[in-house]
PDB file of C-alpha atoms in Angstrom:
ATOM      1  CA  MET A  17     227.297   7.623 -19.235  1.00  0.00           C
ATOM      2  CA  LYS A  18     225.265   7.828 -16.023  1.00  0.00           C
ATOM      3  CA  PRO A  19     228.257   8.866 -13.825  1.00  0.00           C
ATOM      4  CA  ILE A  20     229.022  11.665 -16.302  1.00  0.00           C
ATOM      5  CA  ILE A  21     225.427  12.928 -16.233  1.00  0.00           C
ATOM      6  CA  ASN A  22     225.363  12.780 -12.429  1.00  0.00           C
ATOM      7  CA  TYR A  23     228.670  14.634 -12.222  1.00  0.00           C
ATOM      8  CA  LEU A  24     227.414  17.307 -14.637  1.00  0.00           C
ATOM      9  CA  ASN A  25     224.237  17.699 -12.601  1.00  0.00           C
ATOM     10  CA  CYS A  26     226.313  18.066  -9.454  1.00  0.00           C
ATOM     11  CA  ILE A  27     228.506  20.760 -11.013  1.00  0.00           C
ATOM     12  CA  PHE A  28     225.688  22.762 -12.560  1.00  0.00           C
ATOM     13  CA  ALA A  29     223.617  22.501  -9.372  1.00  0.00           C
ATOM     14  CA  SER A  30     226.354  24.413  -7.549  1.00  0.00           C
ATOM     15  CA  HIS A  31     226.870  26.859 -10.438  1.00  0.00           C
ATOM     16  CA  LYS A  32     223.313  27.846 -11.319  1.00  0.00           C
ATOM     17  CA  TYR A  33     224.463  31.422 -11.860  1.00  0.00           C
ATOM     18  CA  LEU A  34     225.848  30.315 -15.251  1.00  0.00           C
ATOM     19  CA  ILE A  35     222.300  30.343 -16.642  1.00  0.00           C
ATOM     20  CA  PHE A  36     222.203  34.111 -16.099  1.00  0.00           C
ATOM     21  CA  SER A  37     225.878  35.099 -16.145  1.00  0.00           C
ATOM     22  CA  ILE A  38     226.547  33.789 -19.661  1.00  0.00           C
ATOM     23  CA  PRO A  39     223.876  35.934 -21.403  1.00  0.00           C
ATOM     24  CA  LEU A  40     224.600  38.867 -19.076  1.00  0.00           C
ATOM     25  CA  PHE A  41     228.334  38.885 -19.862  1.00  0.00           C
ATOM     26  CA  ALA A  42     227.573  38.439 -23.561  1.00  0.00           C
ATOM     27  CA  LEU A  43     225.134  41.368 -23.539  1.00  0.00           C
ATOM     28  CA  VAL A  44     227.362  43.736 -21.556  1.00  0.00           C
ATOM     29  CA  LEU A  45     230.550  43.009 -23.496  1.00  0.00           C
ATOM     30  CA  TYR A  46     228.656  43.114 -26.778  1.00  0.00           C
ATOM     31  CA  GLY A  47     227.360  46.574 -25.895  1.00  0.00           C
ATOM     32  CA  ILE A  48     230.860  47.743 -24.935  1.00  0.00           C
ATOM     33  CA  GLY A  49     232.296  46.336 -28.167  1.00  0.00           C
ATOM     34  CA  LEU A  50     229.539  47.937 -30.222  1.00  0.00           C
ATOM     35  CA  PHE A  51     230.245  51.320 -28.665  1.00  0.00           C
ATOM     36  CA  PHE A  52     234.041  51.215 -29.038  1.00  0.00           C
ATOM     37  CA  PHE A  53     234.576  49.126 -32.204  1.00  0.00           C
ATOM     38  CA  SER A  54     231.391  49.729 -34.220  1.00  0.00           C
ATOM     39  CA  GLY A  55     230.601  53.346 -33.465  1.00  0.00           C
ATOM     40  CA  GLU A  56     228.941  53.822 -36.860  1.00  0.00           C
ATOM     41  CA  ILE A  57     226.444  51.060 -36.109  1.00  0.00           C
ATOM     42  CA  TRP A  58     225.858  52.480 -32.637  1.00  0.00           C
ATOM     43  CA  GLU A  59     224.947  55.851 -34.165  1.00  0.00           C
ATOM     44  CA  LEU A  60     222.711  54.279 -36.802  1.00  0.00           C
ATOM     45  CA  LEU A  61     220.681  52.526 -34.134  1.00  0.00           C
ATOM     46  CA  LYS A  62     219.966  55.902 -32.526  1.00  0.00           C
ATOM     47  CA  ASN A  63     219.213  57.876 -35.713  1.00  0.00           C
ATOM     48  CA  SER A  64     216.413  57.864 -38.247  1.00  0.00           C
ATOM     49  CA  PRO A  65     216.989  57.223 -41.982  1.00  0.00           C
ATOM     50  CA  ALA A  66     214.812  60.254 -42.750  1.00  0.00           C
ATOM     51  CA  LYS A  67     217.675  62.490 -41.592  1.00  0.00           C
ATOM     52  CA  LEU A  68     220.188  61.043 -44.095  1.00  0.00           C
ATOM     53  CA  ASP A  69     220.874  62.018 -47.695  1.00  0.00           C
ATOM     54  CA  ASP A  70     221.600  59.576 -50.518  1.00  0.00           C
ATOM     55  CA  ASN A  71     225.381  59.662 -50.063  1.00  0.00           C
ATOM     56  CA  ALA A  72     225.061  58.910 -46.359  1.00  0.00           C
ATOM     57  CA  LEU A  73     222.669  56.049 -47.066  1.00  0.00           C
ATOM     58  CA  ILE A  74     225.019  54.554 -49.640  1.00  0.00           C
ATOM     59  CA  SER A  75     227.921  54.801 -47.177  1.00  0.00           C
ATOM     60  CA  ILE A  76     225.899  52.722 -44.707  1.00  0.00           C
ATOM     61  CA  SER A  77     225.943  49.825 -47.178  1.00  0.00           C
ATOM     62  CA  LYS A  78     229.751  49.817 -46.904  1.00  0.00           C
ATOM     63  CA  ILE A  79     229.870  49.385 -43.111  1.00  0.00           C
ATOM     64  CA  GLU A  80     231.527  46.045 -42.403  1.00  0.00           C
ATOM     65  CA  PHE A  81     230.056  43.271 -40.309  1.00  0.00           C
ATOM     66  CA  THR A  82     230.986  43.105 -36.608  1.00  0.00           C
ATOM     67  CA  SER A  83     234.100  40.970 -37.034  1.00  0.00           C
ATOM     68  CA  TRP A  84     235.245  41.762 -33.478  1.00  0.00           C
ATOM     69  CA  THR A  85     232.449  39.559 -32.109  1.00  0.00           C
ATOM     70  CA  VAL A  86     234.518  36.491 -32.997  1.00  0.00           C
ATOM     71  CA  SER A  87     236.583  37.318 -29.892  1.00  0.00           C
ATOM     72  CA  LEU A  88     233.409  37.022 -27.786  1.00  0.00           C
ATOM     73  CA  VAL A  89     232.670  33.662 -29.365  1.00  0.00           C
ATOM     74  CA  ILE A  90     236.179  32.296 -28.771  1.00  0.00           C
ATOM     75  CA  PHE A  91     237.408  33.869 -25.530  1.00  0.00           C
ATOM     76  CA  LEU A  92     234.278  34.652 -23.506  1.00  0.00           C
ATOM     77  CA  PRO A  93     233.596  30.969 -22.635  1.00  0.00           C
ATOM     78  CA  PHE A  94     236.925  30.831 -20.800  1.00  0.00           C
ATOM     79  CA  LEU A  95     235.625  33.410 -18.301  1.00  0.00           C
ATOM     80  CA  HIS A  96     232.771  31.076 -17.416  1.00  0.00           C
ATOM     81  CA  LEU A  97     235.042  28.056 -17.236  1.00  0.00           C
ATOM     82  CA  LEU A  98     237.134  29.573 -14.462  1.00  0.00           C
ATOM     83  CA  PHE A  99     235.096  27.615 -11.933  1.00  0.00           C
ATOM     84  CA  ILE A 100     236.513  24.283 -13.125  1.00  0.00           C
ATOM     85  CA  PRO A 101     239.942  24.674 -11.458  1.00  0.00           C
ATOM     86  CA  ASN A 102     238.128  25.244  -8.159  1.00  0.00           C
ATOM     87  CA  LEU A 103     236.842  21.673  -8.394  1.00  0.00           C
ATOM     88  CA  PHE A 104     240.404  20.385  -8.109  1.00  0.00           C
ATOM     89  CA  TYR A 105     240.670  21.795  -4.584  1.00  0.00           C
ATOM     90  CA  LYS A 106     237.412  20.510  -3.152  1.00  0.00           C
ATOM     91  CA  THR A 107     238.142  17.689  -0.735  1.00  0.00           C
ATOM     92  CA  TYR A 108     235.355  15.477  -2.054  1.00  0.00           C
ATOM     93  CA  ASP A 109     235.956  15.846  -5.805  1.00  0.00           C
ATOM     94  CA  PHE A 110     238.572  13.114  -6.135  1.00  0.00           C
ATOM     95  CA  THR A 111     236.607  10.736  -3.933  1.00  0.00           C
ATOM     96  CA  LEU A 112     233.493  10.677  -6.117  1.00  0.00           C
ATOM     97  CA  PRO A 113     232.603   7.372  -7.844  1.00  0.00           C
ATOM     98  CA  ILE A 114     233.664   8.558 -11.283  1.00  0.00           C
ATOM     99  CA  SER A 115     236.751   7.571 -13.277  1.00  0.00           C
ATOM    100  CA  ALA A 116     239.377   9.966 -14.584  1.00  0.00           C
ATOM    101  CA  GLY A 117     238.214   9.402 -18.162  1.00  0.00           C
ATOM    102  CA  GLN A 118     234.591  10.134 -17.268  1.00  0.00           C
ATOM    103  CA  LYS A 119     235.642  13.248 -15.375  1.00  0.00           C
ATOM    104  CA  LEU A 120     237.665  14.495 -18.353  1.00  0.00           C
ATOM    105  CA  ALA A 121     234.700  13.784 -20.637  1.00  0.00           C
ATOM    106  CA  SER A 122     232.535  15.808 -18.233  1.00  0.00           C
ATOM    107  CA  TYR A 123     234.875  18.802 -18.462  1.00  0.00           C
ATOM    108  CA  ILE A 124     234.806  18.631 -22.259  1.00  0.00           C
ATOM    109  CA  LEU A 125     230.989  18.449 -22.245  1.00  0.00           C
ATOM    110  CA  ILE A 126     230.796  21.402 -19.852  1.00  0.00           C
ATOM    111  CA  THR A 127     233.018  23.364 -22.208  1.00  0.00           C
ATOM    112  CA  LEU A 128     230.839  22.425 -25.177  1.00  0.00           C
ATOM    113  CA  ILE A 129     227.609  23.425 -23.395  1.00  0.00           C
ATOM    114  CA  ILE A 130     228.963  26.773 -22.200  1.00  0.00           C
ATOM    115  CA  THR A 131     230.550  27.522 -25.589  1.00  0.00           C
ATOM    116  CA  LEU A 132     227.375  26.830 -27.564  1.00  0.00           C
ATOM    117  CA  TYR A 133     225.192  28.686 -25.053  1.00  0.00           C
ATOM    118  CA  ASN A 134     227.446  31.745 -25.273  1.00  0.00           C
ATOM    119  CA  SER A 135     227.725  31.540 -29.070  1.00  0.00           C
ATOM    120  CA  LEU A 136     223.964  31.398 -29.510  1.00  0.00           C
ATOM    121  CA  PHE A 137     223.591  34.689 -27.640  1.00  0.00           C
ATOM    122  CA  ILE A 138     226.280  36.342 -29.775  1.00  0.00           C
ATOM    123  CA  LEU A 139     224.506  35.005 -32.878  1.00  0.00           C
ATOM    124  CA  LEU A 140     221.184  36.328 -31.573  1.00  0.00           C
ATOM    125  CA  MET A 141     222.609  39.809 -30.998  1.00  0.00           C
ATOM    126  CA  ASN A 142     224.338  39.922 -34.376  1.00  0.00           C
ATOM    127  CA  PHE A 143     221.128  38.776 -36.037  1.00  0.00           C
ATOM    128  CA  SER A 144     219.195  41.451 -34.119  1.00  0.00           C
ATOM    129  CA  ILE A 145     221.608  44.169 -35.283  1.00  0.00           C
ATOM    130  CA  GLU A 146     221.213  42.974 -38.878  1.00  0.00           C
ATOM    131  CA  ALA A 147     217.422  42.775 -38.633  1.00  0.00           C
ATOM    132  CA  ILE A 148     217.083  46.253 -37.070  1.00  0.00           C
ATOM    133  CA  LEU A 149     219.346  47.892 -39.669  1.00  0.00           C
ATOM    134  CA  LYS A 150     217.529  46.162 -42.509  1.00  0.00           C
ATOM    135  CA  THR A 151     214.197  47.361 -41.153  1.00  0.00           C
ATOM    136  CA  LEU A 152     215.424  50.937 -40.693  1.00  0.00           C
ATOM    137  CA  TYR A 153     217.705  51.456 -43.680  1.00  0.00           C
ATOM    138  CA  LEU A 154     217.683  48.730 -46.348  1.00  0.00           C
ATOM    139  CA  ASN A 155     214.785  50.010 -48.454  1.00  0.00           C
ATOM    140  CA  ASP A 156     216.110  53.575 -48.274  1.00  0.00           C
ATOM    141  CA  ILE A 157     219.574  52.402 -49.310  1.00  0.00           C
ATOM    142  CA  LEU A 158     218.206  50.538 -52.333  1.00  0.00           C
ATOM    143  CA  GLU A 159     216.165  53.604 -53.311  1.00  0.00           C
ATOM    144  CA  ALA A 160     219.304  55.760 -52.942  1.00  0.00           C
ATOM    145  CA  PHE A 161     221.121  53.375 -55.315  1.00  0.00           C
ATOM    146  CA  ASP A 162     218.338  53.876 -57.862  1.00  0.00           C
ATOM    147  CA  ARG A 163     218.358  57.655 -57.538  1.00  0.00           C
ATOM    148  CA  LYS A 164     222.132  57.710 -58.009  1.00  0.00           C
ATOM    149  CA  GLY A 165     221.878  55.467 -61.082  1.00  0.00           C
ATOM    150  CA  LEU A 166     223.603  52.526 -59.348  1.00  0.00           C
ATOM    151  CA  LEU A 167     221.017  50.103 -60.690  1.00  0.00           C
ATOM    152  CA  TYR A 168     223.151  46.963 -60.575  1.00  0.00           C
ATOM    153  CA  THR A 169     225.069  47.689 -57.390  1.00  0.00           C
ATOM    154  CA  GLU A 170     224.797  45.046 -54.683  1.00  0.00           C
ATOM    155  CA  ILE A 171     225.467  45.418 -50.992  1.00  0.00           C
ATOM    156  CA  SER A 172     228.804  43.831 -50.134  1.00  0.00           C
ATOM    157  CA  LYS A 173     228.661  40.362 -48.635  1.00  0.00           C
ATOM    158  CA  TYR A 174     231.027  41.653 -45.940  1.00  0.00           C
ATOM    159  CA  SER A 175     228.629  44.392 -44.829  1.00  0.00           C
ATOM    160  CA  VAL A 176     226.700  44.544 -41.581  1.00  0.00           C
ATOM    161  CA  PHE A 177     223.596  43.564 -43.559  1.00  0.00           C
ATOM    162  CA  HIS A 178     225.059  40.039 -43.663  1.00  0.00           C
ATOM    163  CA  ASN A 179     226.066  40.087 -40.003  1.00  0.00           C
ATOM    164  CA  SER A 180     224.408  36.855 -38.879  1.00  0.00           C
ATOM    165  CA  LYS A 181     225.907  34.878 -41.768  1.00  0.00           C
ATOM    166  CA  TRP A 182     229.431  35.741 -40.609  1.00  0.00           C
ATOM    167  CA  THR A 183     228.569  34.807 -37.037  1.00  0.00           C
ATOM    168  CA  LEU A 184     227.697  31.331 -38.322  1.00  0.00           C
ATOM    169  CA  VAL A 185     231.140  31.279 -39.945  1.00  0.00           C
ATOM    170  CA  PHE A 186     232.604  32.012 -36.502  1.00  0.00           C
ATOM    171  CA  PHE A 187     231.141  28.692 -35.347  1.00  0.00           C
ATOM    172  CA  THR A 188     233.790  26.948 -37.462  1.00  0.00           C
ATOM    173  CA  LYS A 189     236.402  28.510 -35.140  1.00  0.00           C
ATOM    174  CA  LEU A 190     235.014  26.935 -31.976  1.00  0.00           C
ATOM    175  CA  TYR A 191     237.541  24.107 -32.238  1.00  0.00           C
ATOM    176  CA  LEU A 192     240.145  26.623 -31.018  1.00  0.00           C
ATOM    177  CA  ILE A 193     238.555  26.519 -27.559  1.00  0.00           C
ATOM    178  CA  PHE A 194     239.092  22.773 -27.307  1.00  0.00           C
ATOM    179  CA  LEU A 195     242.654  23.111 -28.581  1.00  0.00           C
ATOM    180  CA  PHE A 196     243.625  25.521 -25.809  1.00  0.00           C
ATOM    181  CA  PHE A 197     241.351  24.250 -23.035  1.00  0.00           C
ATOM    182  CA  PRO A 198     243.640  21.420 -21.783  1.00  0.00           C
ATOM    183  CA  PHE A 199     246.437  23.918 -21.115  1.00  0.00           C
ATOM    184  CA  CYS A 200     244.045  25.829 -18.832  1.00  0.00           C
ATOM    185  CA  LEU A 201     243.101  22.567 -17.101  1.00  0.00           C
ATOM    186  CA  PHE A 202     246.756  21.785 -16.449  1.00  0.00           C
ATOM    187  CA  ALA A 203     247.395  25.223 -15.000  1.00  0.00           C
ATOM    188  CA  GLY A 204     244.250  25.012 -12.865  1.00  0.00           C
ATOM    189  CA  LEU A 205     245.269  21.637 -11.459  1.00  0.00           C
ATOM    190  CA  TYR A 206     248.864  22.492 -10.592  1.00  0.00           C
ATOM    191  CA  PHE A 207     248.766  26.203  -9.789  1.00  0.00           C
ATOM    192  CA  ARG A 208     246.177  27.204  -7.238  1.00  0.00           C
ATOM    193  CA  LYS A 209     246.950  30.895  -7.552  1.00  0.00           C
ATOM    194  CA  TYR A 210     247.039  32.799 -10.837  1.00  0.00           C
ATOM    195  CA  SER A 211     246.133  29.698 -12.828  1.00  0.00           C
ATOM    196  CA  LEU A 212     244.502  31.778 -15.572  1.00  0.00           C
ATOM    197  CA  LEU A 213     247.579  33.957 -16.032  1.00  0.00           C
ATOM    198  CA  ILE A 214     249.858  30.925 -15.980  1.00  0.00           C
ATOM    199  CA  SER A 215     247.752  29.065 -18.557  1.00  0.00           C
ATOM    200  CA  ALA A 216     247.760  32.193 -20.747  1.00  0.00           C
ATOM    201  CA  ALA A 217     251.533  32.330 -20.378  1.00  0.00           C
ATOM    202  CA  PHE A 218     251.791  28.673 -21.430  1.00  0.00           C
ATOM    203  CA  ILE A 219     249.694  29.359 -24.523  1.00  0.00           C
ATOM    204  CA  VAL A 220     251.641  32.495 -25.488  1.00  0.00           C
ATOM    205  CA  PHE A 221     254.990  30.782 -24.870  1.00  0.00           C
ATOM    206  CA  GLY A 222     253.905  27.780 -26.945  1.00  0.00           C
ATOM    207  CA  ALA A 223     252.686  30.063 -29.729  1.00  0.00           C
ATOM    208  CA  ILE A 224     256.021  31.901 -29.781  1.00  0.00           C
ATOM    209  CA  ILE A 225     257.949  28.636 -30.004  1.00  0.00           C
ATOM    210  CA  GLY A 226     255.604  27.374 -32.723  1.00  0.00           C
ATOM    211  CA  VAL A 227     255.915  30.527 -34.808  1.00  0.00           C
ATOM    212  CA  THR A 228     259.699  30.494 -34.392  1.00  0.00           C
ATOM    213  CA  ILE A 229     260.032  26.861 -35.445  1.00  0.00           C
ATOM    214  CA  ARG A 230     257.642  27.423 -38.333  1.00  0.00           C
ATOM    215  CA  SER A 231     259.645  30.389 -39.628  1.00  0.00           C
ATOM    216  CA  LEU A 232     262.858  28.363 -39.441  1.00  0.00           C
ATOM    217  CA  ILE A 233     261.351  25.410 -41.325  1.00  0.00           C
ATOM    218  CA  TRP A 234     259.583  27.463 -43.984  1.00  0.00           C
ATOM    219  CA  ASN A 235     262.292  30.065 -44.488  1.00  0.00           C
ATOM    220  CA  GLY A 236     263.612  29.776 -48.027  1.00  0.00           C
ATOM    221  CA  TYR A 237     261.609  26.650 -48.850  1.00  0.00           C
ATOM    222  CA  SER A 238     257.954  27.676 -48.897  1.00  0.00           C
ATOM    223  CA  GLU A 239     257.981  28.408 -52.627  1.00  0.00           C
ATOM    224  CA  ARG A 240     259.165  24.836 -53.330  1.00  0.00           C
ATOM    225  CA  ILE A 241     256.294  23.122 -51.486  1.00  0.00           C
ATOM    226  CA  THR A 242     253.256  22.377 -53.630  1.00  0.00           C
ATOM    227  CA  ASN A 243     251.572  19.696 -51.506  1.00  0.00           C
ATOM    228  CA  GLN A 244     248.397  21.456 -50.304  1.00  0.00           C
ATOM    229  CA  PHE A 245     247.675  18.807 -47.662  1.00  0.00           C
ATOM    230  CA  TYR A 246     251.086  19.406 -46.081  1.00  0.00           C
ATOM    231  CA  ILE A 247     250.543  23.166 -46.149  1.00  0.00           C
ATOM    232  CA  ASP A 248     247.091  22.862 -44.544  1.00  0.00           C
ATOM    233  CA  PHE A 249     248.229  20.273 -41.991  1.00  0.00           C
ATOM    234  CA  TYR A 250     251.198  22.399 -40.988  1.00  0.00           C
ATOM    235  CA  ASP A 251     248.821  25.182 -39.930  1.00  0.00           C
ATOM    236  CA  TRP A 252     246.977  23.098 -37.343  1.00  0.00           C
ATOM    237  CA  GLY A 253     248.737  19.723 -37.106  1.00  0.00           C
ATOM    238  CA  PRO A 254     251.430  20.578 -34.507  1.00  0.00           C
ATOM    239  CA  LEU A 255     248.930  22.326 -32.225  1.00  0.00           C
ATOM    240  CA  LEU A 256     246.479  19.435 -32.577  1.00  0.00           C
ATOM    241  CA  LEU A 257     249.213  16.964 -31.650  1.00  0.00           C
ATOM    242  CA  ALA A 258     250.214  19.077 -28.634  1.00  0.00           C
ATOM    243  CA  THR A 259     246.565  19.308 -27.549  1.00  0.00           C
ATOM    244  CA  ILE A 260     246.027  15.538 -27.803  1.00  0.00           C
ATOM    245  CA  LEU A 261     249.162  14.906 -25.753  1.00  0.00           C
ATOM    246  CA  CYS A 262     247.980  17.471 -23.223  1.00  0.00           C
ATOM    247  CA  TYR A 263     244.573  15.781 -22.899  1.00  0.00           C
ATOM    248  CA  ILE A 264     246.256  12.396 -22.453  1.00  0.00           C
ATOM    249  CA  GLY A 265     248.669  13.784 -19.873  1.00  0.00           C
ATOM    250  CA  PHE A 266     245.846  15.482 -17.988  1.00  0.00           C
ATOM    251  CA  TYR A 267     243.920  12.204 -17.942  1.00  0.00           C
ATOM    252  CA  TYR A 268     246.825  10.406 -16.253  1.00  0.00           C
ATOM    253  CA  PHE A 269     247.280  13.221 -13.737  1.00  0.00           C
ATOM    254  CA  LEU A 270     243.593  12.912 -12.833  1.00  0.00           C
ATOM    255  CA  LYS A 271     244.043   9.177 -12.529  1.00  0.00           C
ATOM    256  CA  GLU A 272     246.939   9.599 -10.109  1.00  0.00           C
ATOM    257  CA  LYS A 273     244.757  11.738  -7.835  1.00  0.00           C
ATOM    258  CA  GLU A 274     241.935   9.225  -7.653  1.00  0.00           C
ATOM    259  CA  VAL A 275     241.313   7.856  -4.176  1.00  0.00           C
TER     260      VAL A 275
END
């Protein structure tokens, strides 16, 4: 464990900007997303509830949570992980006293740290949006329900007033990062230029093949299959198997480069 910790310290010591770049990217892209994909929320943050009538207040309760933020949770960490391929081209990296398995474990831990750090900021911003809107509008909305005679109407669980809850649901999707990460590692190791585009191409090409094979297998037979485990496993099993093989293959490629 000590070589892994030392290697992580070495990497983060030369990439201290991550402490500031992760929240900065999250904040900037969140603001851009809020402006372009949640314009209603953007306007509500600038207005006062005193200017709204009952119908307008009730319509606020129907505004959906910021579902687009799941893309920031899943894809934004990859922007910060772009530095990892650069390690493959440093003359000293493959001469360090650390095994291929420990180095791979270090990359996975780096991914986990960056992913959780980024996700916590997205959660914080979604919670802040929810808290601000509740403070500004919730009481007025409930009073508007009463005035309109909607005594037993509840705010939808998919509304922006439950924003932080859905961000916690996004955390269950973080496994996707670790499913696709080894393909990016492969591209970074073998393609010095355009490694990000090449890894994206690998993922898209693999997805196309997977969808094609799936449609051929399921076509005409899906209504005959009642085994729920098979149905659930088919959704993630092939990708999981491909990911495991990719991690194993990457481990042996690292091992070959050891000095």
